[in-house]
Amino acid sequence: MTVRPLLEARNLARHFAIRHGNWPRSRKALLRAVDGISLTVMPGRTLGLVGESGCGKSTTGRLLLGLMEPTAGTVRFDGQPLARAGTTEWRAQRQLMQMVYQDPLGALDRRLPVAKQIGEALEIHHPAMPSAEHARRVAEVMEAVGLQAHHGPRYPHELSGGQRQRVVLARALILEPRLLVCDEPISALDVSIQAQVVNLLLDLQERLGLAYVFISHDLRVVRQISHEVAVMYLGRIVEYGEAEALFHAPQHPYTRALLAAIPTVARRQADISLLEGDPPDPVDPPSGCTFRSRCSRAQSLCAQSVPALKPLSDGRHVACHFADSNTAVAAA
Ligand SMILES: Nc1ncnc2c1ncn2[C@@H]1O[C@H](COP(=O)(O)OP(=O)(O)O)[C@@H](O)[C@H]1O
Ligand code: SF4
Ligand SMILES: [Mg+2]
């Protein structure tokens, strides 16, 4: 039996009309924050979305949940197109797909006890639910994320960062979603508690069959949690494939450079090409391959034509004119 994708994005784009340049000589410009990406998330699996700050990860996350209108492209959830934001159909879909943000304190209401916030969505979506059932569901989900009953009446500022992120997770889980889009969910936490939250996410996935889109610039964590990985650069996916293969033998020069910056990832000395400089101005990116201004392998063709995201023999996709010869270099 073939399993149906839970989430499918096709040629998704979001462009922003902005004012660009130094004040007061600014001009109108178009910023292609997300520029035609396609991805698939299977039920119970994790897609890691990585790339430097500003490459379009958060915008992608919001497009996937219908929190932002795309300029082009489509998103399907469980086989159905995403309904228009604000409609009854969209609210029904949104119960099944939730967002977990980076900053738990910012995501929570400082004036409400955390148990009240965890149960709030139940009040909205199931107003007729008896209060005993409501309390039982809140207690159940608090236990699932490792919070104790005595945390319930506390306010967000009375909890630790890790406990607050557990509250955010409990609130996201109360409607029994099938998908969580986690946008840098551990970046704001102390290193000592990051691993606890990652383990909790892994545990919840196993017990509840949740699917995740896990957005992060921390490749070590992405490797630990992801089944598939999409690497983004300036609004596009440059490498996409099974996580272990991608981390073991990255094929796109950008993925290689990102991994080379992590000391613990095994790699051949010859492959080390540390990423220098910042990404180019997204309003005025280089012609052809937008990575060419930082790519040690760039050739004249790279300035002339945009490399398509093409499949390699191992099933992964890479957007580089020389992806096949990169493979040969890696194998040598
Ligand atoms: N509402 C907006 N208006 C204009 N530009 C935006 C808006 N949101 C994001 N951007 C721009 O889009 C690009 C991608 O942003 P974002 O998706 O937040 O990247 P990331 O999460 O990878 O850091 C950035 O250049 C950012 O400045
Ligand atoms: S297409 Fe050219 S510039 Fe782009 S990643 Fe490949 S070699 Fe580098
Ligand atoms: Mg972001």
XYZ file of C-alpha atoms and ligand atoms in Angstrom, residues 238 252-254 288-299 301-303 305-307 319-323 326, ligand 2:
36
model
C 19.960 23.583 -3.570
C 26.237 20.707 -3.505
C 29.210 23.011 -2.839
C 27.031 25.011 -0.426
C 22.806 32.218 -13.024
C 23.630 30.224 -9.908
C 23.100 32.565 -6.959
C 25.761 30.705 -4.972
C 28.506 31.459 -7.521
C 29.858 34.536 -5.656
C 30.931 32.179 -2.841
C 31.546 28.968 -4.765
C 35.110 27.707 -5.183
C 34.059 25.606 -8.197
C 32.244 28.323 -10.144
C 32.874 28.453 -13.913
C 28.463 28.584 -17.228
C 27.461 29.326 -13.615
C 27.007 33.026 -14.431
C 22.296 29.812 -16.443
C 20.364 28.868 -13.333
C 21.079 25.242 -12.386
C 20.996 22.242 -8.084
C 24.515 22.529 -9.459
C 25.679 22.390 -13.092
C 28.494 20.105 -12.007
C 26.647 17.897 -9.546
C 31.023 16.593 -7.673
S 26.380 25.778 -10.394
Fe 28.480 26.585 -10.382
S 28.461 28.250 -8.862
Fe 26.623 27.017 -8.544
S 27.166 25.573 -6.983
Fe 27.543 24.544 -8.933
S 29.709 24.978 -9.436
Fe 29.098 26.398 -7.787
